[in-house]
Every structure is written in structure tokens, then in C-alpha cells.
mmCIF file of C-alpha atoms in Angstrom:
data_model
loop_
_atom_site.group_PDB
_atom_site.id
_atom_site.type_symbol
_atom_site.label_atom_id
_atom_site.label_comp_id
_atom_site.label_asym_id
_atom_site.label_seq_id
_atom_site.Cartn_x
_atom_site.Cartn_y
_atom_site.Cartn_z
ATOM 1 C CA UNK A 1149 -0.739 11.574 -9.307
ATOM 2 C CA UNK A 1150 -0.319 12.781 -12.885
ATOM 3 C CA UNK A 1151 -3.057 11.595 -15.248
ATOM 4 C CA UNK A 1152 -0.700 9.551 -17.493
ATOM 5 C CA UNK A 1153 0.448 7.581 -14.443
ATOM 6 C CA UNK A 1154 -3.138 6.701 -13.535
ATOM 7 C CA UNK A 1155 -3.671 5.552 -17.106
ATOM 8 C CA UNK A 1156 -0.512 3.407 -17.038
ATOM 9 C CA UNK A 1157 -1.485 1.936 -13.684
ATOM 10 C CA UNK A 1158 -4.959 1.080 -14.883
ATOM 11 C CA UNK A 1159 -3.527 -0.589 -17.981
ATOM 12 C CA UNK A 1160 -0.786 -2.758 -16.432
ATOM 13 C CA UNK A 1161 -1.494 -3.222 -12.711
ATOM 14 C CA UNK A 1162 -3.058 -6.658 -13.196
ATOM 15 C CA UNK A 1163 0.032 -7.882 -15.100
ATOM 16 C CA UNK A 1164 3.089 -6.155 -13.645
ATOM 17 C CA UNK A 1165 5.163 -8.155 -11.136
ATOM 18 C CA UNK A 1166 5.354 -5.263 -8.651
ATOM 19 C CA UNK A 1167 1.600 -4.814 -8.285
ATOM 20 C CA UNK A 1168 0.912 -8.542 -8.238
ATOM 21 C CA UNK A 1169 3.531 -9.080 -5.536
ATOM 22 C CA UNK A 1170 2.383 -6.162 -3.395
ATOM 23 C CA UNK A 1171 -1.256 -7.167 -3.538
ATOM 24 C CA UNK A 1172 -0.659 -10.838 -2.850
ATOM 25 C CA UNK A 1173 1.476 -9.941 0.164
ATOM 26 C CA UNK A 1174 -1.009 -7.355 1.453
ATOM 27 C CA UNK A 1175 -4.048 -9.593 0.938
ATOM 28 C CA UNK A 1176 -2.446 -12.472 2.829
ATOM 29 C CA UNK A 1177 -1.241 -10.374 5.745
ATOM 30 C CA UNK A 1178 -4.556 -8.536 5.983
ATOM 31 C CA UNK A 1179 -6.631 -11.733 6.002
ATOM 32 C CA UNK A 1180 -4.457 -13.302 8.698
ATOM 33 C CA UNK A 1181 -4.559 -10.175 10.864
ATOM 34 C CA UNK A 1182 -8.325 -9.819 10.510
ATOM 35 C CA UNK A 1183 -8.806 -13.473 11.413
ATOM 36 C CA UNK A 1184 -6.751 -13.037 14.572
ATOM 37 C CA UNK A 1185 -8.567 -9.840 15.504
ATOM 38 C CA UNK A 1186 -11.923 -11.647 15.542
ATOM 39 C CA UNK A 1187 -10.783 -14.618 17.615
ATOM 40 C CA UNK A 1188 -13.067 -14.860 20.636
ATOM 41 C CA UNK A 1189 -15.097 -11.780 19.667
ATOM 42 C CA UNK A 1190 -18.868 -11.866 19.366
ATOM 43 C CA UNK A 1191 -19.318 -8.403 17.865
ATOM 44 C CA UNK A 1192 -20.272 -7.901 14.234
ATOM 45 C CA UNK A 1193 -17.179 -7.191 12.108
ATOM 46 C CA UNK A 1194 -17.098 -3.867 10.310
ATOM 47 C CA UNK A 1195 -16.247 -3.405 6.617
ATOM 48 C CA UNK A 1196 -12.729 -3.093 5.227
ATOM 49 C CA UNK A 1197 -11.737 0.132 3.476
ATOM 50 C CA UNK A 1198 -9.073 0.351 0.775
ATOM 51 C CA UNK A 1199 -8.129 3.946 1.564
ATOM 52 C CA UNK A 1200 -6.615 5.562 -1.508
ATOM 53 C CA UNK A 1201 -7.535 2.684 -3.793
ATOM 54 C CA UNK A 1202 -6.218 4.209 -7.023
ATOM 55 C CA UNK A 1203 -7.679 2.520 -10.085
ATOM 56 C CA UNK A 1204 -8.972 -0.455 -8.112
ATOM 57 C CA UNK A 1205 -6.464 -3.252 -8.580
ATOM 58 C CA UNK A 1206 -6.160 -4.073 -4.884
ATOM 59 C CA UNK A 1207 -9.892 -3.773 -4.318
ATOM 60 C CA UNK A 1208 -10.471 -6.260 -7.133
ATOM 61 C CA UNK A 1209 -7.835 -8.545 -5.591
ATOM 62 C CA UNK A 1210 -9.642 -8.510 -2.235
ATOM 63 C CA UNK A 1211 -13.011 -9.242 -3.805
ATOM 64 C CA UNK A 1212 -16.434 -8.657 -2.225
ATOM 65 C CA UNK A 1213 -15.300 -9.760 1.231
ATOM 66 C CA UNK A 1214 -12.107 -10.413 3.169
ATOM 67 C CA UNK A 1215 -12.241 -12.537 6.319
ATOM 68 C CA UNK A 1216 -16.027 -12.219 6.239
ATOM 69 C CA UNK A 1217 -16.055 -8.425 5.977
ATOM 70 C CA UNK A 1218 -17.400 -6.480 2.989
ATOM 71 C CA UNK A 1219 -14.926 -4.310 1.103
ATOM 72 C CA UNK A 1220 -15.161 -0.841 -0.381
ATOM 73 C CA UNK A 1221 -12.825 1.894 -1.574
ATOM 74 C CA UNK A 1222 -12.024 5.559 -1.164
ATOM 75 C CA UNK A 1223 -10.111 7.541 -3.794
ATOM 76 C CA UNK A 1224 -9.445 11.281 -4.046
ATOM 77 C CA UNK A 1225 -9.215 11.421 -7.850
ATOM 78 C CA UNK A 1226 -12.721 11.166 -9.252
ATOM 79 C CA UNK A 1227 -11.668 9.600 -12.565
ATOM 80 C CA UNK A 1228 -9.594 6.970 -10.759
ATOM 81 C CA UNK A 1229 -12.534 6.308 -8.414
ATOM 82 C CA UNK A 1230 -14.774 5.592 -11.404
ATOM 83 C CA UNK A 1231 -12.158 3.256 -12.887
ATOM 84 C CA UNK A 1232 -11.761 1.520 -9.519
ATOM 85 C CA UNK A 1233 -15.470 0.910 -9.153
ATOM 86 C CA UNK A 1234 -15.718 -0.518 -12.661
ATOM 87 C CA UNK A 1235 -12.645 -2.730 -12.247
ATOM 88 C CA UNK A 1236 -13.475 -4.094 -8.804
ATOM 89 C CA UNK A 1237 -17.266 -4.165 -8.858
ATOM 90 C CA UNK A 1238 -17.175 -2.675 -5.360
ATOM 91 C CA UNK A 1239 -18.495 0.645 -4.009
ATOM 92 C CA UNK A 1240 -15.890 3.403 -4.282
ATOM 93 C CA UNK A 1241 -16.388 6.840 -2.751
ATOM 94 C CA UNK A 1242 -14.554 9.966 -3.906
ATOM 95 C CA UNK A 1243 -12.853 11.602 -0.952
ATOM 96 C CA UNK A 1244 -9.621 12.248 0.920
ATOM 97 C CA UNK A 1245 -7.949 10.101 3.565
ATOM 98 C CA UNK A 1246 -7.287 13.414 5.347
ATOM 99 C CA UNK A 1247 -11.025 13.820 5.975
ATOM 100 C CA UNK A 1248 -12.990 10.649 5.313
ATOM 101 C CA UNK A 1249 -16.757 10.745 4.740
ATOM 102 C CA UNK A 1250 -17.342 7.999 7.313
ATOM 103 C CA UNK A 1251 -18.798 7.816 10.793
ATOM 104 C CA UNK A 1252 -16.809 7.158 13.951
ATOM 105 C CA UNK A 1253 -15.982 3.507 14.588
ATOM 106 C CA UNK A 1254 -17.513 2.217 11.367
ATOM 107 C CA UNK A 1255 -14.558 0.208 10.024
ATOM 108 C CA UNK A 1256 -13.295 -3.247 10.906
ATOM 109 C CA UNK A 1257 -10.233 -2.890 8.686
ATOM 110 C CA UNK A 1258 -8.212 -0.175 6.971
ATOM 111 C CA UNK A 1259 -5.821 -0.770 4.086
ATOM 112 C CA UNK A 1260 -3.380 1.898 2.902
ATOM 113 C CA UNK A 1261 -0.992 1.006 0.082
ATOM 114 C CA UNK A 1262 1.582 3.702 -0.721
ATOM 115 C CA UNK A 1263 -0.766 6.526 0.284
ATOM 116 C CA UNK A 1264 0.879 8.251 3.276
ATOM 117 C CA UNK A 1265 3.830 9.074 1.014
ATOM 118 C CA UNK A 1266 1.716 11.210 -1.345
ATOM 119 C CA UNK A 1267 2.070 14.978 -1.481
ATOM 120 C CA UNK A 1268 -1.677 15.484 -1.113
ATOM 121 C CA UNK A 1269 -1.795 13.470 2.115
ATOM 122 C CA UNK A 1270 -1.022 14.821 5.570
ATOM 123 C CA UNK A 1271 0.179 11.756 7.499
ATOM 124 C CA UNK A 1272 -0.821 13.129 10.901
ATOM 125 C CA UNK A 1273 -4.373 13.927 9.774
ATOM 126 C CA UNK A 1274 -4.687 10.670 7.869
ATOM 127 C CA UNK A 1275 -3.704 8.705 10.961
ATOM 128 C CA UNK A 1276 -6.191 10.641 13.093
ATOM 129 C CA UNK A 1277 -8.929 9.853 10.584
ATOM 130 C CA UNK A 1278 -7.992 6.168 10.421
ATOM 131 C CA UNK A 1279 -8.136 5.948 14.215
ATOM 132 C CA UNK A 1280 -11.478 7.767 14.327
ATOM 133 C CA UNK A 1281 -13.139 5.543 11.761
ATOM 134 C CA UNK A 1282 -11.802 2.204 13.006
ATOM 135 C CA UNK A 1283 -13.466 0.204 15.745
ATOM 136 C CA UNK A 1284 -11.442 -0.609 18.878
ATOM 137 C CA UNK A 1285 -9.220 -3.588 18.146
ATOM 138 C CA UNK A 1286 -9.664 -3.229 14.373
ATOM 139 C CA UNK A 1287 -6.787 -3.881 11.967
ATOM 140 C CA UNK A 1288 -4.869 -1.382 9.841
ATOM 141 C CA UNK A 1289 -2.310 -2.395 7.231
ATOM 142 C CA UNK A 1290 0.091 0.083 5.655
ATOM 143 C CA UNK A 1291 2.539 -0.313 2.804
ATOM 144 C CA UNK A 1292 5.089 2.470 2.522
ATOM 145 C CA UNK A 1293 8.043 3.218 0.270
ATOM 146 C CA UNK A 1294 11.265 2.948 2.262
ATOM 147 C CA UNK A 1295 14.129 5.390 2.892
ATOM 148 C CA UNK A 1296 13.878 9.091 2.133
ATOM 149 C CA UNK A 1297 17.213 9.065 0.309
ATOM 150 C CA UNK A 1298 15.612 6.821 -2.356
ATOM 151 C CA UNK A 1299 13.222 9.543 -3.589
ATOM 152 C CA UNK A 1300 13.391 9.356 -7.376
ATOM 153 C CA UNK A 1301 12.020 10.701 -10.646
ATOM 154 C CA UNK A 1302 9.260 8.103 -10.412
ATOM 155 C CA UNK A 1303 8.321 9.366 -6.937
ATOM 156 C CA UNK A 1304 8.072 12.901 -8.268
ATOM 157 C CA UNK A 1305 5.963 11.725 -11.193
ATOM 158 C CA UNK A 1306 3.420 10.114 -8.872
ATOM 159 C CA UNK A 1307 3.689 13.026 -6.385
ATOM 160 C CA UNK A 1308 5.360 11.034 -3.616
ATOM 161 C CA UNK A 1309 7.167 13.464 -1.336
ATOM 162 C CA UNK A 1310 8.241 11.192 1.521
ATOM 163 C CA UNK A 1311 9.531 7.710 2.176
ATOM 164 C CA UNK A 1312 9.760 6.017 5.584
ATOM 165 C CA UNK A 1313 12.079 4.020 7.773
ATOM 166 C CA UNK A 1314 10.614 1.395 10.064
ATOM 167 C CA UNK A 1315 11.311 3.606 13.079
ATOM 168 C CA UNK A 1316 9.561 6.610 11.567
ATOM 169 C CA UNK A 1317 6.499 4.586 10.633
ATOM 170 C CA UNK A 1318 6.237 2.904 14.021
ATOM 171 C CA UNK A 1319 6.524 6.271 15.784
ATOM 172 C CA UNK A 1320 3.787 7.765 13.571
ATOM 173 C CA UNK A 1321 1.396 4.904 14.330
ATOM 174 C CA UNK A 1322 2.168 4.747 18.045
ATOM 175 C CA UNK A 1323 1.625 8.493 18.323
ATOM 176 C CA UNK A 1324 -1.930 8.120 17.028
ATOM 177 C CA UNK A 1325 -3.224 5.237 19.117
ATOM 178 C CA UNK A 1326 -2.067 2.235 17.075
ATOM 179 C CA UNK A 1327 -0.169 -0.806 18.295
ATOM 180 C CA UNK A 1328 2.185 -2.320 15.746
ATOM 181 C CA UNK A 1329 1.871 -6.110 15.716
ATOM 182 C CA UNK A 1330 4.045 -6.865 12.684
ATOM 183 C CA UNK A 1331 6.460 -4.979 10.479
ATOM 184 C CA UNK A 1332 8.874 -5.984 7.763
ATOM 185 C CA UNK A 1333 10.729 -4.458 4.906
ATOM 186 C CA UNK A 1334 10.283 -6.271 1.599
ATOM 187 C CA UNK A 1335 11.554 -6.129 -1.983
ATOM 188 C CA UNK A 1336 14.799 -7.113 -0.299
ATOM 189 C CA UNK A 1337 16.325 -9.544 -2.795
ATOM 190 C CA UNK A 1338 15.893 -7.043 -5.607
ATOM 191 C CA UNK A 1339 17.044 -4.082 -3.532
ATOM 192 C CA UNK A 1340 20.546 -3.893 -5.089
ATOM 193 C CA UNK A 1341 18.977 -3.623 -8.557
ATOM 194 C CA UNK A 1342 16.536 -1.002 -7.301
ATOM 195 C CA UNK A 1343 19.369 0.989 -5.746
ATOM 196 C CA UNK A 1344 21.404 0.865 -8.958
ATOM 197 C CA UNK A 1345 18.379 1.964 -10.987
ATOM 198 C CA UNK A 1346 17.697 4.890 -8.658
ATOM 199 C CA UNK A 1347 21.326 6.029 -8.594
ATOM 200 C CA UNK A 1348 21.710 5.949 -12.375
ATOM 201 C CA UNK A 1349 18.187 7.034 -13.394
ATOM 202 C CA UNK A 1350 17.531 10.384 -15.023
ATOM 203 C CA UNK A 1351 14.730 12.813 -14.265
ATOM 204 C CA UNK A 1352 13.275 12.180 -17.722
ATOM 205 C CA UNK A 1353 13.489 8.391 -17.427
ATOM 206 C CA UNK A 1354 10.546 6.293 -18.575
ATOM 207 C CA UNK A 1355 7.895 5.451 -16.006
ATOM 208 C CA UNK A 1356 8.546 2.487 -13.708
ATOM 209 C CA UNK A 1357 4.908 1.463 -14.311
ATOM 210 C CA UNK A 1358 5.104 -0.634 -17.476
ATOM 211 C CA UNK A 1359 5.106 -4.143 -18.851
ATOM 212 C CA UNK A 1360 8.345 -6.066 -18.403
ATOM 213 C CA UNK A 1361 9.658 -8.913 -20.588
ATOM 214 C CA UNK A 1362 7.953 -12.139 -19.552
ATOM 215 C CA UNK A 1363 11.141 -13.822 -18.319
ATOM 216 C CA UNK A 1364 12.129 -10.800 -16.217
ATOM 217 C CA UNK A 1365 8.641 -10.445 -14.782
ATOM 218 C CA UNK A 1366 8.736 -14.133 -13.796
ATOM 219 C CA UNK A 1367 12.178 -13.753 -12.176
ATOM 220 C CA UNK A 1368 11.152 -10.707 -10.149
ATOM 221 C CA UNK A 1369 7.881 -12.393 -9.158
ATOM 222 C CA UNK A 1370 9.781 -15.443 -7.890
ATOM 223 C CA UNK A 1371 11.999 -13.224 -5.712
ATOM 224 C CA UNK A 1372 8.932 -11.617 -4.140
ATOM 225 C CA UNK A 1373 7.320 -15.023 -3.596
ATOM 226 C CA UNK A 1374 10.349 -16.134 -1.540
ATOM 227 C CA UNK A 1375 10.099 -13.014 0.602
ATOM 228 C CA UNK A 1376 6.349 -13.431 0.980
ATOM 229 C CA UNK A 1377 6.806 -16.949 2.356
ATOM 230 C CA UNK A 1378 9.430 -15.704 4.810
ATOM 231 C CA UNK A 1379 7.213 -12.862 6.055
ATOM 232 C CA UNK A 1380 4.200 -15.184 6.388
ATOM 233 C CA UNK A 1381 6.377 -17.496 8.500
ATOM 234 C CA UNK A 1382 7.023 -14.616 10.902
ATOM 235 C CA UNK A 1383 10.389 -13.327 9.693
ATOM 236 C CA UNK A 1384 11.047 -9.596 9.578
ATOM 237 C CA UNK A 1385 13.315 -8.645 6.703
ATOM 238 C CA UNK A 1386 15.963 -6.080 7.716
ATOM 239 C CA UNK A 1387 15.867 -3.804 4.655
ATOM 240 C CA UNK A 1388 14.149 -3.389 1.316
ATOM 241 C CA UNK A 1389 12.528 -0.973 -1.073
ATOM 242 C CA UNK A 1390 9.189 -1.064 0.752
ATOM 243 C CA UNK A 1391 7.890 -1.445 4.283
ATOM 244 C CA UNK A 1392 4.728 -3.250 5.368
ATOM 245 C CA UNK A 1393 3.210 -2.697 8.805
ATOM 246 C CA UNK A 1394 0.237 -4.394 10.440
ATOM 247 C CA UNK A 1395 -1.268 -2.572 13.427
ATOM 248 C CA UNK A 1396 -4.369 -2.559 15.576
ATOM 249 C CA UNK A 1397 -6.336 0.379 16.913
ATOM 250 C CA UNK A 1398 -5.973 0.466 20.651
ATOM 251 C CA UNK A 1399 -9.172 0.457 22.678
#
């Protein structure tokens, strides 16, 4: 990611509707999945890794533990890793999801928010590493930007080179030893606005990472809250700007 984008993210991620909505959705789905994964198990739960934690907003949102498991982060950019550690108060290692500095079977949970789409990430290798480091039956949660035809100036600015359909993501996970237990598109209600913005946007358009007027931020946040309730109730939304998948590592 370009340095100015990291700086913008660090400045606004705790306020902007998009980041708040993503992290609330991810935190809820992750906690529920981790709780189910431990039902009837007597083994000690492993820690949860925020793999590609950026400047630490999600790690701060999770806090010291999630579902009884300690949290920590991994970030390739060393400056972002320092910012993440300071923001979250959690350990953050500098390293790549393509080759993680972790032992086999050390993790009880793996969180990946808009990481597999990045130009510096090799999805096949990243999935192999996630499988290697997770314990059998452990939970992995992925958020991915949806639909390759939606690649935009913002994607290029943050070095995103791929977007995913549900079928592509499920095939990638299944091919590397994961069982998908839940998947849903989201950012569905706002998708027409997103589509219009992408179709009319210019390559030199301002960054999507910014503060929005308070009334607009509240409106967009309310739309995501409706979707979040639907997904928590077990509904799978048929389309949207993003895709969230919950999976477990097969034994």
C-alpha cells in the first residue's frame, strides 16, 4: 500500500463508517465461530492472528482476547506494524502472510481482512501458510473485495490486484484444506451507489479513505447495521461490494 494511504487509514479508520462496519461484522462473526469451534473440546485454545493487520484498527477492536483467546498481529509494512502495536496495545510482528514466522499448528484463529487481494500476496501460498499454522478444527475468517470487474483507482492506490466472487473464494479455500461454514456478500444496500461511483470515478479521484459528513456516515452505518443483523441471523446476501467467509481447517 502507498504510504499516504497508510497515513489516511491510521487517521480515520476509527471514525469512518466503512471500517467501523467491517470490523463490527468481522468481530461478531469471528467470536461466534470461535465459540462454536470450542464446543465440547477440552484442548487449550490457540491465539488469534490478525494476518495483515494494517495500522491496527481491527486488532484494537478485538482487544486483548476474543472468545478466550489472546490476540496478536502480523503486518508486512514495518511502519504500519509499529502503528498497529501502538494503537492496539497488542504484539505485532513484521512479516508476510506468504511466509509467516510461526510454528505449525500454533493458531486457534486466523483473521484476514482484505489481504488476499493485495499485489504483494500470493493467495495460494497464503492459504498454505494459514493451513500450516492453524490447529485442526481452528477458525479462519476472510473478508474480500467482490467482483474483478469492480477494480478501481482506489484498488490500484492500495495495490489491490484482484477481487473475488463467492465461487472463486470457496474454491480457493476448499483446495487448501478448509471447509466453508458460512459465506455472504455484504455492502449490499449501498451497492448501487458503489457501482455508480466506480463507473464514473477517475483515475486521479480522491482517496475513498476519508471522513464523510456526519449525516452521510450515519446513513451508511445504518445500512450496514441492517445487513449485519441479517447475516448474524443466518441469511446469506446474494451480492455486494464485499464478501465475508468463515471456514474451519479440516483435520
